[in-house]
mmCIF file of C-alpha atoms in Angstrom:
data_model
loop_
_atom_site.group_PDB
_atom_site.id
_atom_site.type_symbol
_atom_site.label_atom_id
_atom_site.label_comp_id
_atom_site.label_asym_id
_atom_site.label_seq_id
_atom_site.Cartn_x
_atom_site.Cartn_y
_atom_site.Cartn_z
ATOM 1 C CA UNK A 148 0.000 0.000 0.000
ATOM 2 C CA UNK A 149 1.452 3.138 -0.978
ATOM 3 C CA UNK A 150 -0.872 6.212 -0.187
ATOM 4 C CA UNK A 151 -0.300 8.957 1.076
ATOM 5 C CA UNK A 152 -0.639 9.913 4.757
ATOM 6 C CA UNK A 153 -2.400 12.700 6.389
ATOM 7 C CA UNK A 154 -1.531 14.159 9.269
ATOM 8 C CA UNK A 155 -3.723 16.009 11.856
ATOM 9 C CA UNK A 156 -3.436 19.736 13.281
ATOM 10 C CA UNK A 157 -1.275 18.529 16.015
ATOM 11 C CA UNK A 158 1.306 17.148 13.955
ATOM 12 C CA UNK A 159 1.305 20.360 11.845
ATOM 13 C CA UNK A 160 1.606 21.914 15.320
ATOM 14 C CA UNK A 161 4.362 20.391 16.487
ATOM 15 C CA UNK A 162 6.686 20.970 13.438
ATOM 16 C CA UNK A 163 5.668 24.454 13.300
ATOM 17 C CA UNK A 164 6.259 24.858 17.534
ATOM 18 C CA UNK A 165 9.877 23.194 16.879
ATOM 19 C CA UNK A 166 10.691 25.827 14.148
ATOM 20 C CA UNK A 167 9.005 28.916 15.324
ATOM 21 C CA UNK A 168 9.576 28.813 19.206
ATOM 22 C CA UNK A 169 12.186 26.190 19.967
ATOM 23 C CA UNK A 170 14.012 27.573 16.685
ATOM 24 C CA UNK A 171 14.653 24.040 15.332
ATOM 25 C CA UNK A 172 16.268 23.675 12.121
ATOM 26 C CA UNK A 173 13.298 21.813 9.626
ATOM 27 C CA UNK A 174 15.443 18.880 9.353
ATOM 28 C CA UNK A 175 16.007 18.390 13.144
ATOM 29 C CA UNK A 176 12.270 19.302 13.606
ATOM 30 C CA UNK A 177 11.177 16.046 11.112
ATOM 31 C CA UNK A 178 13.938 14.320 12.887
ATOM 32 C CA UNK A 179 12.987 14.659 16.392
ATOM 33 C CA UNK A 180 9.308 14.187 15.369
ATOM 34 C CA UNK A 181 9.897 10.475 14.364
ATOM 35 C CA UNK A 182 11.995 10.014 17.342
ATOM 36 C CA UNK A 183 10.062 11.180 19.437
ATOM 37 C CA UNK A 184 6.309 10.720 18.506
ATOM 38 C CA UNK A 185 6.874 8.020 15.326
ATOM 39 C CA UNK A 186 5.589 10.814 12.329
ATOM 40 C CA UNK A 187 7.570 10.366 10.045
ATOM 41 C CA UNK A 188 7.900 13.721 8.817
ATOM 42 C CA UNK A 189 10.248 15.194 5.749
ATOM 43 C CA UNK A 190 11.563 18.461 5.826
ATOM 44 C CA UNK A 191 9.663 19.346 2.933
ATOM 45 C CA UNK A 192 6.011 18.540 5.152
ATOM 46 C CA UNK A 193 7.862 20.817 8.258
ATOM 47 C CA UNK A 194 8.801 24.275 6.118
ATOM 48 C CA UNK A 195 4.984 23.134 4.152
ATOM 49 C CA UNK A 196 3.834 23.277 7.578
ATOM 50 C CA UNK A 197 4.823 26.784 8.597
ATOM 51 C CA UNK A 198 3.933 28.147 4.961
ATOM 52 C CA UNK A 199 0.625 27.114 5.914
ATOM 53 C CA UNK A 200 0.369 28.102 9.333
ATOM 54 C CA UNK A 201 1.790 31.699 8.767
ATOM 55 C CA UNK A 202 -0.989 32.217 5.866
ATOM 56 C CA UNK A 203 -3.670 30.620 7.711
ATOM 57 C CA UNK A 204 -2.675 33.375 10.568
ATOM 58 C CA UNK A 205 -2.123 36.994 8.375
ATOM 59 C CA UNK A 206 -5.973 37.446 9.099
ATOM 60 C CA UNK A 207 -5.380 37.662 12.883
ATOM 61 C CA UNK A 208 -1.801 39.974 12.368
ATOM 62 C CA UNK A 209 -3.406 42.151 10.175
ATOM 63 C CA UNK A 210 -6.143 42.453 12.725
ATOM 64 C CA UNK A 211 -4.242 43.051 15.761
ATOM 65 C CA UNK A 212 -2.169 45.601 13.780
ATOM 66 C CA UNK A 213 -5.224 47.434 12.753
ATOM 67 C CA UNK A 214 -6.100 47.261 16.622
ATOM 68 C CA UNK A 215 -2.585 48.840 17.519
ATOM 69 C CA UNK A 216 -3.046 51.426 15.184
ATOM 70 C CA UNK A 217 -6.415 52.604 16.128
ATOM 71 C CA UNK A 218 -5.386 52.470 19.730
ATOM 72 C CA UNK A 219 -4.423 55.667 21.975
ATOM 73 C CA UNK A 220 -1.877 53.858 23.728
ATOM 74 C CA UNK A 221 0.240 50.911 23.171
ATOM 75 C CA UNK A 222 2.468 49.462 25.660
ATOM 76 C CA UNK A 223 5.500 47.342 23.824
ATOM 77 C CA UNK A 224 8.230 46.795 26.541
ATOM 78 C CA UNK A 225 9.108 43.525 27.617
ATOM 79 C CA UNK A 226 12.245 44.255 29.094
ATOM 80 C CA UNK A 227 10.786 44.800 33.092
ATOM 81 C CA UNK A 228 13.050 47.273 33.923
ATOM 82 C CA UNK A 229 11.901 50.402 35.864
ATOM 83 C CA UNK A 230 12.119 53.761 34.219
ATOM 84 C CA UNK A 231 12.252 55.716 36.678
ATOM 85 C CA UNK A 232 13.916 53.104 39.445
ATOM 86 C CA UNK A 233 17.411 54.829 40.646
ATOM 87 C CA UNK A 234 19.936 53.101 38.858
ATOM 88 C CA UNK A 235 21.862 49.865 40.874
ATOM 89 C CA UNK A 236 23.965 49.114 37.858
ATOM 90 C CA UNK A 237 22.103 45.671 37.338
ATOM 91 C CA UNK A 238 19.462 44.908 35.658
ATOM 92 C CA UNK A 239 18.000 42.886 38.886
ATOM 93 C CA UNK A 240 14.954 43.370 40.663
ATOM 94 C CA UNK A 241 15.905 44.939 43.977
ATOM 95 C CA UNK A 242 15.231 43.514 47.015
ATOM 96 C CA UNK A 243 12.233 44.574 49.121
ATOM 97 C CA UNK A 244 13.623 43.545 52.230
#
């Protein structure tokens, strides 16, 4: 029997987690899903996986960048350091006791 196999939205999950967020190379990513979970995946079905995934989601960025536009403020730091803390020369929470 040679047909082809279909994989579910988890799958396609995975690959596109490994690449995206662990920043897994595609190869390692079909690699580690066979080891790991026994897909065989090809590189070809991870990077087919992300192509998907990133055109399936330019609705929602398009929408969220609409939202950022219209709003009157938008808050983008994610570095937690105080503005206006006196400076300790680290980048450290102080201690509050």
């Amino acid at each position: 029997m040679s047909a082809a196999v279909q994989y579910g939205p988890g799958v396609h999950a995975l690959a596109v987690y490994q690449l995206v967020q662990q920043h897994v190379p595609s190869l390692r990513a079909a690699l580690g899903a066979a080891d790991l979970h026994g897909a065989g995946l090809s590189e070809g079905f991870v990077h087919t996986a992300l192509v998907r995934a990133a055109v399936r989601l330019a609705p929602f960025g398009e929408h969220v960048v609409a939202l950022l536009q219209s709003a009157d403020v938008a808050h983008f730091d994610e570095s937690g350091i105080r503005v206006a803390a006196p400076c300790t020369g680290s980048t450290s929470p102080a201690p509050t006791s």
